[in-house]
Every structure is written in C-alpha cells, then in structure tokens.
PDB file of C-alpha atoms in Angstrom:
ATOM      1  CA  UNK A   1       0.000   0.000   0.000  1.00  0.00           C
ATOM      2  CA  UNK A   2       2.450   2.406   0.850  1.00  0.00           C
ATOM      3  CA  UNK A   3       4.598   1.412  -2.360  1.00  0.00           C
ATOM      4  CA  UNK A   4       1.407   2.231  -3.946  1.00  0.00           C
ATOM      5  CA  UNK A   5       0.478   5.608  -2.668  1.00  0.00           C
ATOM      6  CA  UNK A   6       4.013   6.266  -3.403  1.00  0.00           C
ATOM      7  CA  UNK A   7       3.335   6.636  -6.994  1.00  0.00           C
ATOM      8  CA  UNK A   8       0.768  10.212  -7.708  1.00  0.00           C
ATOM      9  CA  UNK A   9       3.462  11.206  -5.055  1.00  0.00           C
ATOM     10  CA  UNK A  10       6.771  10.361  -7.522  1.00  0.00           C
ATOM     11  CA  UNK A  11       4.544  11.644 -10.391  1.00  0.00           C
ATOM     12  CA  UNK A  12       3.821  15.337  -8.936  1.00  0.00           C
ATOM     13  CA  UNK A  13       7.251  15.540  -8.112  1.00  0.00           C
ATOM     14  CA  UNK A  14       8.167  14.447 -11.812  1.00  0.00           C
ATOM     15  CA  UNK A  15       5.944  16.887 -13.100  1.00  0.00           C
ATOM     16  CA  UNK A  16       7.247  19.764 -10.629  1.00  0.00           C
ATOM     17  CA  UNK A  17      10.776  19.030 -11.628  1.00  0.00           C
ATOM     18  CA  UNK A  18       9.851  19.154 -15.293  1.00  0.00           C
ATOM     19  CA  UNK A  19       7.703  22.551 -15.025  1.00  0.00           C
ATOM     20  CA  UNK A  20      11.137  23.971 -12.919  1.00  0.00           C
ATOM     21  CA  UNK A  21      13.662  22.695 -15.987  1.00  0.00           C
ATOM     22  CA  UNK A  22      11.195  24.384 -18.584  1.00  0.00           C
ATOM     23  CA  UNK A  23      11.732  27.606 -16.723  1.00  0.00           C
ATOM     24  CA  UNK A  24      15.184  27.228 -16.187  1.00  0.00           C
ATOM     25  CA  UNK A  25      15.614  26.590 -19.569  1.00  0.00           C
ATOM     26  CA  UNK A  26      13.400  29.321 -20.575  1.00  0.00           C
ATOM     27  CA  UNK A  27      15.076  32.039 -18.443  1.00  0.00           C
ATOM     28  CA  UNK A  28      18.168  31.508 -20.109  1.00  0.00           C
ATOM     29  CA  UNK A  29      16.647  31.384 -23.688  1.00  0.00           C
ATOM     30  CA  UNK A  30      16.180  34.728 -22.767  1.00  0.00           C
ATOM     31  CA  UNK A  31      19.289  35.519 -22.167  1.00  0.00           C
ATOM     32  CA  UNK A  32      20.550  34.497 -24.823  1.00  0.00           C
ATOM     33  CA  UNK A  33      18.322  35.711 -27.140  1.00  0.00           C
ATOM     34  CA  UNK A  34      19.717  39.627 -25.080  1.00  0.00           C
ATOM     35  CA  UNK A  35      22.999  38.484 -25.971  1.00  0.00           C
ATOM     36  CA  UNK A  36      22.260  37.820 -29.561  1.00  0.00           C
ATOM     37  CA  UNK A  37      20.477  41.276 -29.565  1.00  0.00           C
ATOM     38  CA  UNK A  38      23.307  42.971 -28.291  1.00  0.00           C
ATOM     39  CA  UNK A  39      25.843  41.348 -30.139  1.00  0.00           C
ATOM     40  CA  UNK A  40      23.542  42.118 -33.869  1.00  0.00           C
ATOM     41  CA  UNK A  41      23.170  46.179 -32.759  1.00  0.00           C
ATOM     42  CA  UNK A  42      27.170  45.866 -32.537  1.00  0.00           C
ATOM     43  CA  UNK A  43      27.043  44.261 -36.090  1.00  0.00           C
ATOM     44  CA  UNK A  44      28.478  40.712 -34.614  1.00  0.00           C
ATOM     45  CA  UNK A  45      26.287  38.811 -37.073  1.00  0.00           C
ATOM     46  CA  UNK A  46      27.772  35.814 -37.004  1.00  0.00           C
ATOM     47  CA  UNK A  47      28.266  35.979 -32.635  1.00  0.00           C
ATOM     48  CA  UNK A  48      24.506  36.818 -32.635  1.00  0.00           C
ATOM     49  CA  UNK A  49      23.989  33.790 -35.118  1.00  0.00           C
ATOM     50  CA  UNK A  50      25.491  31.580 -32.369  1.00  0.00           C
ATOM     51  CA  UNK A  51      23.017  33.157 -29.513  1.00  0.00           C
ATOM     52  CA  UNK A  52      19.952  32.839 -31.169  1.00  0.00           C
ATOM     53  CA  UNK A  53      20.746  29.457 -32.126  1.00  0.00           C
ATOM     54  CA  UNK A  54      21.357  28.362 -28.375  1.00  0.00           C
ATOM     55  CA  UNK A  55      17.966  30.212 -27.616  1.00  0.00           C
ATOM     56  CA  UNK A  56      15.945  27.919 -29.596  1.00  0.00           C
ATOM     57  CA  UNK A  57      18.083  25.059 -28.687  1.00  0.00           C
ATOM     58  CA  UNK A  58      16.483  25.841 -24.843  1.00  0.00           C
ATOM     59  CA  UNK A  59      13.278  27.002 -25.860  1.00  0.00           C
ATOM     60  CA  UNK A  60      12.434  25.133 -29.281  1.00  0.00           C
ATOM     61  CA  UNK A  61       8.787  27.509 -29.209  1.00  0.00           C
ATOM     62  CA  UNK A  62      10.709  31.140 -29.335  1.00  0.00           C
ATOM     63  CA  UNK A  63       9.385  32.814 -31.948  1.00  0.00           C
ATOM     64  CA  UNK A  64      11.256  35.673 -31.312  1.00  0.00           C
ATOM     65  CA  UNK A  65      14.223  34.217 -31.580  1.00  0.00           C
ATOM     66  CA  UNK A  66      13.451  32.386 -34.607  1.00  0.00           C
ATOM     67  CA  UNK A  67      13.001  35.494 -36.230  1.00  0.00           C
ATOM     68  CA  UNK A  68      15.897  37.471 -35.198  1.00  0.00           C
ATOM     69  CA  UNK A  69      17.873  34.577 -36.495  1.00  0.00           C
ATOM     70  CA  UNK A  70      16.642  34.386 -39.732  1.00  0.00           C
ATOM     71  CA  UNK A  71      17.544  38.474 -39.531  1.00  0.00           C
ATOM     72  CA  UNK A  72      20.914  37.701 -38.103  1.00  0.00           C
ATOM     73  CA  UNK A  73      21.379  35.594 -41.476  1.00  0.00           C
ATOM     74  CA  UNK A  74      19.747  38.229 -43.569  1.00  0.00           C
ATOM     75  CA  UNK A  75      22.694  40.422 -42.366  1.00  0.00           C
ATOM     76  CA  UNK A  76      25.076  38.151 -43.474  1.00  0.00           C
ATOM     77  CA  UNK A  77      24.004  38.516 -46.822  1.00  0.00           C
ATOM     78  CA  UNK A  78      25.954  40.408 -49.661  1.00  0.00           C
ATOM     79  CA  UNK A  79      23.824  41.741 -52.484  1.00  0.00           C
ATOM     80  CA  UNK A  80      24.379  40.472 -56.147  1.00  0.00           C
ATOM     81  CA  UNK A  81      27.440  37.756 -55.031  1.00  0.00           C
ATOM     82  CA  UNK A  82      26.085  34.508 -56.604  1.00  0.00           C
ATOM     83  CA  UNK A  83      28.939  32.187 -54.654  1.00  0.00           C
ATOM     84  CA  UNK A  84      27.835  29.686 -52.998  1.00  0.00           C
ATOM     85  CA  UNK A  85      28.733  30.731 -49.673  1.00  0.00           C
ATOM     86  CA  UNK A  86      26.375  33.859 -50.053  1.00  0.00           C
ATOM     87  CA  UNK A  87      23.594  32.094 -51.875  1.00  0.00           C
ATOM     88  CA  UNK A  88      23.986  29.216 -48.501  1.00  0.00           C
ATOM     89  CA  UNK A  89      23.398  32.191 -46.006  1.00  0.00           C
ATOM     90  CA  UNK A  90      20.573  33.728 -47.851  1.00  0.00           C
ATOM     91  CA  UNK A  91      18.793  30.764 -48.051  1.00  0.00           C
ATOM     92  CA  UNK A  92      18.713  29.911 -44.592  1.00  0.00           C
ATOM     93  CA  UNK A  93      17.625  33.283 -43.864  1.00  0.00           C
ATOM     94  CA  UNK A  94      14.577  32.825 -46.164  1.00  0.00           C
ATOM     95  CA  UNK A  95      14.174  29.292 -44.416  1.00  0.00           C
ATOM     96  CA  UNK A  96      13.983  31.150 -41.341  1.00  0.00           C
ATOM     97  CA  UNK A  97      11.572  33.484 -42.648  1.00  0.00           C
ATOM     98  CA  UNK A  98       9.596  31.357 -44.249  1.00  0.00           C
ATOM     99  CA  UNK A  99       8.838  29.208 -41.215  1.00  0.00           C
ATOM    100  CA  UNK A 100       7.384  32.136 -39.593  1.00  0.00           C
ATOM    101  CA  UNK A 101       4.976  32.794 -42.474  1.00  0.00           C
ATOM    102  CA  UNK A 102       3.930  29.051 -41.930  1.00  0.00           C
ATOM    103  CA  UNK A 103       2.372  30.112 -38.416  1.00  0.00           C
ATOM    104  CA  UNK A 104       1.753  33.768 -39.128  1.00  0.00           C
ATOM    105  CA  UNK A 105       1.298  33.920 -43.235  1.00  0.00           C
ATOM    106  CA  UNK A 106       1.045  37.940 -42.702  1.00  0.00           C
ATOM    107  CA  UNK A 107       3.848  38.863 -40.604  1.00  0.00           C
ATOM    108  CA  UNK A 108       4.898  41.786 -42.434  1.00  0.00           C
ATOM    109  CA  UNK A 109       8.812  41.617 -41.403  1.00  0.00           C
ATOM    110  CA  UNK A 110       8.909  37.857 -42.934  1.00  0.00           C
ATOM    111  CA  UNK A 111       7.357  39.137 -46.000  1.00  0.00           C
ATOM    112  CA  UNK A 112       9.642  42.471 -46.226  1.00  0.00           C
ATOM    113  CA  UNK A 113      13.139  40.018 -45.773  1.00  0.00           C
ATOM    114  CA  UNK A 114      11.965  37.413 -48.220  1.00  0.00           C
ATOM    115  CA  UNK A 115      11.137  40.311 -50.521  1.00  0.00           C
ATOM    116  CA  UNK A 116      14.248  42.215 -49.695  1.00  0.00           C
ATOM    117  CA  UNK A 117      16.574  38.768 -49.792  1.00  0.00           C
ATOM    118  CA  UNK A 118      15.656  37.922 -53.143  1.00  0.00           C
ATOM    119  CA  UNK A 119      16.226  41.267 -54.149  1.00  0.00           C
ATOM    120  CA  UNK A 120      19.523  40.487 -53.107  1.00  0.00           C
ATOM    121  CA  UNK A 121      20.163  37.905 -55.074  1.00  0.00           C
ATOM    122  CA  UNK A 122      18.801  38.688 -58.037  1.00  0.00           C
ATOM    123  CA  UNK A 123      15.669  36.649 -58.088  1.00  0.00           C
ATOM    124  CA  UNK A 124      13.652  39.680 -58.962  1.00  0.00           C
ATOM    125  CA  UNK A 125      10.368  38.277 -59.763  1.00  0.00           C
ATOM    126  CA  UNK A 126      10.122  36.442 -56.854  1.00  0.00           C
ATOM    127  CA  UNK A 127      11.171  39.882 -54.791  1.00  0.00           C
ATOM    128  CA  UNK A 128       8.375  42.096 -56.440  1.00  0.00           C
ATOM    129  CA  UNK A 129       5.954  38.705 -55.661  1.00  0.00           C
ATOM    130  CA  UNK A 130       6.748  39.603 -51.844  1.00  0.00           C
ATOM    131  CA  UNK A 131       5.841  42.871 -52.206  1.00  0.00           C
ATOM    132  CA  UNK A 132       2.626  42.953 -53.907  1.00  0.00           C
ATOM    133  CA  UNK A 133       2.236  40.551 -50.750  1.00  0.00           C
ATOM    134  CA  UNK A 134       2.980  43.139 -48.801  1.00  0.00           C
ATOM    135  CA  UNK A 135       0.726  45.294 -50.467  1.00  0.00           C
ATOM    136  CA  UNK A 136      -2.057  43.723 -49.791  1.00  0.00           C
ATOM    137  CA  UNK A 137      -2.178  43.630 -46.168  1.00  0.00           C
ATOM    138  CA  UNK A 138      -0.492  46.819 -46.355  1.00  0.00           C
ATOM    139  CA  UNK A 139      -2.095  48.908 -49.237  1.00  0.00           C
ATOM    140  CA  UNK A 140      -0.630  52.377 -47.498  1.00  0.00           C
ATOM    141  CA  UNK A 141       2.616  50.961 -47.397  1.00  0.00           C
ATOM    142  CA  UNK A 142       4.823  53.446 -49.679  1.00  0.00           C
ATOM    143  CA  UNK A 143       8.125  51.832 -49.674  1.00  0.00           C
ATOM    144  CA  UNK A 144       6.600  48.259 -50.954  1.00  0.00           C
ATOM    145  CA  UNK A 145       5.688  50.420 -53.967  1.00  0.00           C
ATOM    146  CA  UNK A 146       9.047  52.027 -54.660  1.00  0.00           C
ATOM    147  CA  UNK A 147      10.631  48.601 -54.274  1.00  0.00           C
ATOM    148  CA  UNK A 148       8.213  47.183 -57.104  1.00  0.00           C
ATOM    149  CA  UNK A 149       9.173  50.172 -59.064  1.00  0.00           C
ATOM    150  CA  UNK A 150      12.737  49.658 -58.430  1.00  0.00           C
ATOM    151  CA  UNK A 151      13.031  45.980 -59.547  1.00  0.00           C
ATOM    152  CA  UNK A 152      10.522  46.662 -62.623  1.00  0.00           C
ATOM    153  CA  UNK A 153      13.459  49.712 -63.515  1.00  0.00           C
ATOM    154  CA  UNK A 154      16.357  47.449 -62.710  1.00  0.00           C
ATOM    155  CA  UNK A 155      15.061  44.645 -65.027  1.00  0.00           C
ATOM    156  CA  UNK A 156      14.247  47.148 -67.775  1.00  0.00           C
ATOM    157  CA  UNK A 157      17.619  48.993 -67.882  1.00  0.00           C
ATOM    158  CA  UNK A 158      19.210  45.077 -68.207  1.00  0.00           C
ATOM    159  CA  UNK A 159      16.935  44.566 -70.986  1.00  0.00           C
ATOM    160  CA  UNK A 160      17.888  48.103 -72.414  1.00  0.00           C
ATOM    161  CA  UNK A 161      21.615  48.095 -72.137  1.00  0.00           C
ATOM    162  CA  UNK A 162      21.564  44.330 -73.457  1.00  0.00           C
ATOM    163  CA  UNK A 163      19.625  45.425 -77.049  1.00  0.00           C
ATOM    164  CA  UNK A 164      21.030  48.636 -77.228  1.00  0.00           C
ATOM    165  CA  UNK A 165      24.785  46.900 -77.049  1.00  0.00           C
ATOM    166  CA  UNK A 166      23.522  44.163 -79.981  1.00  0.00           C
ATOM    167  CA  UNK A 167      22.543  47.331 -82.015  1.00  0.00           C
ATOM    168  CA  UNK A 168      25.915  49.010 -81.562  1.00  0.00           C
ATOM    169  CA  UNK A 169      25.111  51.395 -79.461  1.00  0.00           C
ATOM    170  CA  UNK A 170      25.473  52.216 -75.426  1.00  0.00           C
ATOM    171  CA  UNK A 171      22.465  53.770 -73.330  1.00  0.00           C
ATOM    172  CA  UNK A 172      22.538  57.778 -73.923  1.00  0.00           C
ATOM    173  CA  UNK A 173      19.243  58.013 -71.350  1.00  0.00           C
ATOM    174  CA  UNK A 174      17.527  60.100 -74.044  1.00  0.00           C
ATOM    175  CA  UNK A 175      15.626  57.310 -75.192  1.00  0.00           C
ATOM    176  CA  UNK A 176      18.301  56.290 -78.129  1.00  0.00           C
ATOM    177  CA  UNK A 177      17.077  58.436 -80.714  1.00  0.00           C
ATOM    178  CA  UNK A 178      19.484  56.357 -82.910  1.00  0.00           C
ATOM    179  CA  UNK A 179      18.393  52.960 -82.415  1.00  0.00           C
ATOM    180  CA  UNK A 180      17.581  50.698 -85.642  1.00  0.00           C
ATOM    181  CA  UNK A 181      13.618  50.117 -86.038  1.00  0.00           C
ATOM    182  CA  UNK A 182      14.534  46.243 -84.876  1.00  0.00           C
ATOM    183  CA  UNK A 183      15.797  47.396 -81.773  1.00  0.00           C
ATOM    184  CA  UNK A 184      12.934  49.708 -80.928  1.00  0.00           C
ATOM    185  CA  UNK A 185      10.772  46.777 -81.181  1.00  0.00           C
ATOM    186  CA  UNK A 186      12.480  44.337 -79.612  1.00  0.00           C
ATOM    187  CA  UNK A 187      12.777  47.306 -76.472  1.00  0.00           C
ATOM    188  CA  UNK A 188       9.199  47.711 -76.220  1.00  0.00           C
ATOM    189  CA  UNK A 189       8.572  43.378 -76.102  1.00  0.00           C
ATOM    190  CA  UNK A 190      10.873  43.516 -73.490  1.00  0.00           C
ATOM    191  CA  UNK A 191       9.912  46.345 -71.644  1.00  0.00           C
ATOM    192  CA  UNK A 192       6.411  47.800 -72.185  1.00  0.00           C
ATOM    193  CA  UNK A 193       4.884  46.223 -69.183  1.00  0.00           C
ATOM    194  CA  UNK A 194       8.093  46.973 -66.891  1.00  0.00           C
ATOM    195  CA  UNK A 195       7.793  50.541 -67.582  1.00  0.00           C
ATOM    196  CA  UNK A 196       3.697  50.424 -67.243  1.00  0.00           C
ATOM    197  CA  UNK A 197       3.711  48.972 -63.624  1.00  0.00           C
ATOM    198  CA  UNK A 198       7.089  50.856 -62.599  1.00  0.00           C
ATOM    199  CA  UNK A 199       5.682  53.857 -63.163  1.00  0.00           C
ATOM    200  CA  UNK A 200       2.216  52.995 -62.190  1.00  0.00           C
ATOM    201  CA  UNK A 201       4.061  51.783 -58.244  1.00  0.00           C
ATOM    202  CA  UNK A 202       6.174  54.539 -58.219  1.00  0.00           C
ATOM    203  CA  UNK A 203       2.968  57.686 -58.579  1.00  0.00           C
ATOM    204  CA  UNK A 204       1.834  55.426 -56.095  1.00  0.00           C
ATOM    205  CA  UNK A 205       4.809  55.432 -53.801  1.00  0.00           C
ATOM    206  CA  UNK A 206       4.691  59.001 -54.156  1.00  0.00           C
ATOM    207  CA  UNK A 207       0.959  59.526 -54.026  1.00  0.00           C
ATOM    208  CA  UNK A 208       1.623  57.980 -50.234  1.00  0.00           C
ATOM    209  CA  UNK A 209       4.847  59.994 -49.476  1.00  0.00           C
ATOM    210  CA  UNK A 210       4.547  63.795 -51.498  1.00  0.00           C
ATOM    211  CA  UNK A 211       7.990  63.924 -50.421  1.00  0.00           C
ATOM    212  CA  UNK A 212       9.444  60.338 -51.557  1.00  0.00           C
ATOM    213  CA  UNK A 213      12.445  61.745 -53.344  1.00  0.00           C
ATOM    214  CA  UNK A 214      13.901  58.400 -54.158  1.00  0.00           C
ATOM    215  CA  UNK A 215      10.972  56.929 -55.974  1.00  0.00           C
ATOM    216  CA  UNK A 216      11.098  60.660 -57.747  1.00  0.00           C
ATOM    217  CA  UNK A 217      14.292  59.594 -58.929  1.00  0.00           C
ATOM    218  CA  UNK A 218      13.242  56.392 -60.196  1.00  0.00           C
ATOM    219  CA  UNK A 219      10.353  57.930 -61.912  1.00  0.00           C
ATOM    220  CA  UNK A 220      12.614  60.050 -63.833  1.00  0.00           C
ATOM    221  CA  UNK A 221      14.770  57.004 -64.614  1.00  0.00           C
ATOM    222  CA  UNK A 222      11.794  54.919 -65.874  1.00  0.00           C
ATOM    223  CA  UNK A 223      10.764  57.623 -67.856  1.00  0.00           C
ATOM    224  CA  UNK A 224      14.257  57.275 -69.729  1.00  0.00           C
ATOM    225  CA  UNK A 225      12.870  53.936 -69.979  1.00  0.00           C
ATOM    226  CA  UNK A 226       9.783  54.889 -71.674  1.00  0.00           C
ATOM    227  CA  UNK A 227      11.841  57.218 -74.376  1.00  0.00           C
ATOM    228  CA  UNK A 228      12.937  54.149 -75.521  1.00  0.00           C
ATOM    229  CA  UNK A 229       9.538  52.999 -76.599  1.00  0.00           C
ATOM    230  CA  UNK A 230       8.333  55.537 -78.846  1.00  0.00           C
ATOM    231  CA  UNK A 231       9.489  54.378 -82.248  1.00  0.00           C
ATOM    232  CA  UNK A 232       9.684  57.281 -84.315  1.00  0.00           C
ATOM    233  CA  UNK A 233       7.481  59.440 -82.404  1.00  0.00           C
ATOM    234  CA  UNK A 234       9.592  62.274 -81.447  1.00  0.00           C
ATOM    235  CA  UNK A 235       6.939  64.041 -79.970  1.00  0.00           C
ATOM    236  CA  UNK A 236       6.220  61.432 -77.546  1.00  0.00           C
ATOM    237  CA  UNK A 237       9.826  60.484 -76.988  1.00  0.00           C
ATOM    238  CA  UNK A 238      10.006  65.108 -76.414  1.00  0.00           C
ATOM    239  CA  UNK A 239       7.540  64.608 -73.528  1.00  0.00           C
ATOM    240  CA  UNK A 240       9.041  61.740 -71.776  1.00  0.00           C
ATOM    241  CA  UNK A 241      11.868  63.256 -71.641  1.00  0.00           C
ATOM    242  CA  UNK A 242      10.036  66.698 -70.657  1.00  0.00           C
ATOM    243  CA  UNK A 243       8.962  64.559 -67.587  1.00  0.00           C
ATOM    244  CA  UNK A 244      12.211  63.606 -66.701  1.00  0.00           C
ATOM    245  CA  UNK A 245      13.596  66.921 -66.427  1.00  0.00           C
ATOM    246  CA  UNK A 246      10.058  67.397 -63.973  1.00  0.00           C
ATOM    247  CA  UNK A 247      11.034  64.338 -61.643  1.00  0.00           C
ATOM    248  CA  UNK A 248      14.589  65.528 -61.709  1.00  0.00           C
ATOM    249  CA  UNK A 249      13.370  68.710 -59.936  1.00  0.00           C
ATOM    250  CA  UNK A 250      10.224  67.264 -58.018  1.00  0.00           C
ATOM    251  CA  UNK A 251      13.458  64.977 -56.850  1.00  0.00           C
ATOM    252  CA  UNK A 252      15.529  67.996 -55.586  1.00  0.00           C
ATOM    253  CA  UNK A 253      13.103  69.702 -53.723  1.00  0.00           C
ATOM    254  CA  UNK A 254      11.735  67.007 -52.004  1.00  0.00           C
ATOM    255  CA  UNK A 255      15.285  65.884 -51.037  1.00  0.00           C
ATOM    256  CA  UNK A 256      16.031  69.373 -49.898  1.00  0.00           C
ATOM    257  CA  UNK A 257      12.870  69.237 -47.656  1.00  0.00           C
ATOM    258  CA  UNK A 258      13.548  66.505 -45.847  1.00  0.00           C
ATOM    259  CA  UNK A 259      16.952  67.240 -45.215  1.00  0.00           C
ATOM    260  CA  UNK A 260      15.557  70.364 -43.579  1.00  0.00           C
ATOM    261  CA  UNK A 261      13.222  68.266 -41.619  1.00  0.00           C
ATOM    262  CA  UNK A 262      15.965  65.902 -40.609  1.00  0.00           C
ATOM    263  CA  UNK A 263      18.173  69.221 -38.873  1.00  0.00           C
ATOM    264  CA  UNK A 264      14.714  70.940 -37.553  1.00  0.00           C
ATOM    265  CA  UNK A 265      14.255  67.299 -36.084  1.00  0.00           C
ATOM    266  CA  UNK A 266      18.071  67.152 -34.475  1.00  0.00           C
ATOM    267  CA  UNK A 267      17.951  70.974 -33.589  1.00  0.00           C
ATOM    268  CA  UNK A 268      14.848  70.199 -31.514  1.00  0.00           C
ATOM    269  CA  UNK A 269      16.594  67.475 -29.797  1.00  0.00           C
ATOM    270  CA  UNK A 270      19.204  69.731 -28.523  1.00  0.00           C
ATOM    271  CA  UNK A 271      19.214  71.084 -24.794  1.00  0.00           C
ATOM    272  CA  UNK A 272      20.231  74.556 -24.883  1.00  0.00           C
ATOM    273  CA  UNK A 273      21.616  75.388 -20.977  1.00  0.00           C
TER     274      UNK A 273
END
C-alpha cells in the first residue's frame, strides 16, 4: 500500500521538476536571445547567429528568436554575389523566414526580408511577388511600392543596355534616338509592361509619401525607360523626356525638404543650458 500511494506522489514531483527545468531553460533562452540582440546592434552577425541558435536550442517555441535569427542571417548577406557561400546564407535566412509565415502567413517583417533577400540575389520576380504581398495587407505601405518600381526599372535597364549593345550602341538616357527600327521593337517586347507597372508603383509610392524623393528619382529614370519605346514618335519620346527633367526637380526639392526636416528634427533634440 504504501509502495502504492508512493506513486501520484513520484509523479507530482516528476511533473514539478519538469515545469522547474522548462523555466530554467526558458530564463536563459532569454538571455541568450539579449545576448544575440546585443551582439547584432554591434554588427556581430555571425556571434549573434550563435546566440539565437542556443535560444531555440532551450526554448524550441521562441518565436522571437526564430526570427531574429533568420535576420541575423539576412545580415550576413551580400547583395548580387552569386557564390555559394552567399547564396547558402541567404537561403537559410529565407528558411527562417519562411517558417514564420507558416504560423503567421502575414507577418509583415517575414514578407519584407523574403522580398528584400531575393532582391539580393537577383531573383527579382520572386522579390516584387513579396511585395505585392505586402501590399495587400499593407495597401498604405509606400516603400513596398518604390521597391516594385525599383526591380521593374532594374530589369528594364538590363533589358535596355543588353539590345542597345547588340545594335551598336550604349544607353545615352535620351531614349536612343538612334536605335535601328529592330531594336525599338524588340525594347518595347521587353519592356512595355516593366515601364507600365514601374511607373504605375512609383505615382503610387509618391501619391503615399509627397515627399518620396527616391521613388522621384526612379520615376525620372523609368521615364528614360519609356523614351525608348516611342518608335519614331519624337513628340512622344520630347515629352518623356520633358517629364524627366520634372522628376529631376520634383526629386531635388523634395530631397532638400527633408533634409531640412531631418536638422529641424536634431535641432529640436538639442538642450540649450
């Protein structure tokens, strides 16, 4: 009997020594998550690699420290280096990312990384994918715009420069004025839609921020873009180029603006006594 009663006994105590290892092992998941932390605002990437790692080793459920890892790795990563090395690191940051999407499918940091990863490494479709993701649970979101615009620009140019080079000539901006008729057509195959939705994200990105100087630049460069398009019709090709000149300044004075917000901003954090 008493052998018997013995046993709820053992069992509590089993249990009570369990719940107390949990903690433990929670308490310093924690702490090594703040070390990780520490170590990735001191740009220690790889150090806070190590600490986040050890964190979910002791506490296999910390999401937080699942994500700062897969951050850690998206650190790590070097834009436009396709050695294997670089291309390793960037896809266990996406791994990383993309197992917090699989319990939270709109976790806007997830989405921004995996958008801003493949970016990285050239998979450009798949980057503006992330952002019209992004969109879409955040439609007021003005930098997801400029990034669309940005990749549908970068693409373009590449097509650009590589028909422009088979024609015998090198990009002059101006829309190529010069270009064979075969050229001009094969530029607006390529590009046509590129230039449509870059320039349609990038009023948008500046729609949401009046004072978005970057995507002003990238307006004026995707109007270049357009110039290309307009085989044989000067007129057109005039006023594309008319609105680059307007970006150009829309640019300026927006950049000028917020640089005078920026010293307003540091001027009012001063303590004058």
């Amino acid at each position: 009997m008493k052998f018997t009663a013995r046993i709820p006994v053992t069992a509590a105590l089993l249990a009570l020594l369990l719940i107390t290892a949990t903690g433990c092992n929670r308490l310093k998941a924690r702490d090594q998550l703040t070390k990780g932390v520490q170590a990735f605002k001191n740009a220690r990437y790889e150090e806070a690699v190590n600490h986040f790692q050890n964190s979910i080793a002791l506490d296999p459920d910390y999401e937080d420290a699942k994500l700062y890892l897969a951050t850690a790795y998206s650190y790590q990563v070097v834009p436009n280096l396709d050695t294997p090395e670089n291309l390793a690191i960037a896809q266990k940051a996406l791994d990383g990312f993309n197992a917090v999407l699989a319990k939270h499918p709109n976790d806007l940091t997830a989405l921004k990384q995996i958008a801003s990863i493949n970016r990285n490494i050239k998979k450009f479709d798949v980057a503006k994918e992330y952002e019209k993701k992004v969109i879409a649970i955040a439609p007021n979101d003005p930098e997801a715009y400029y990034t669309v615009g940005f990749v549908d620009w970068t693409l373009a140019y590449k097509n650009a420069i590589t028909i422009l080079a088979a024609d015998g000539l090198t990009d002059q901006g101006d829309g190529n004025p010069k270009k064979s008729k075969g050229a001009c057509q094969k530029l607006q195959a390529a590009n046509t839609d590129l230039v449509n939705e870059g320039l349609q994200y990038l009023q948008k990105a500046v729609e949401l921020n009046p004072t978005y100087d970057d995507a002003m630049q990238y307006l004026q460069l995707t109007y270049r873009r357009k110039a290309d398009l307009e085989c044989g019709d000067e007129a057109a090709r005039k006023a594309d180029m008319a609105q680059v000149d307007s970006w150009i300044q829309k640019a300026m004075g927006a950049r000028k603006e917020n640089e005078l917000k920026k010293e307003k901003a540091t001027q009012g954090g001063v303590s004058m006594q």
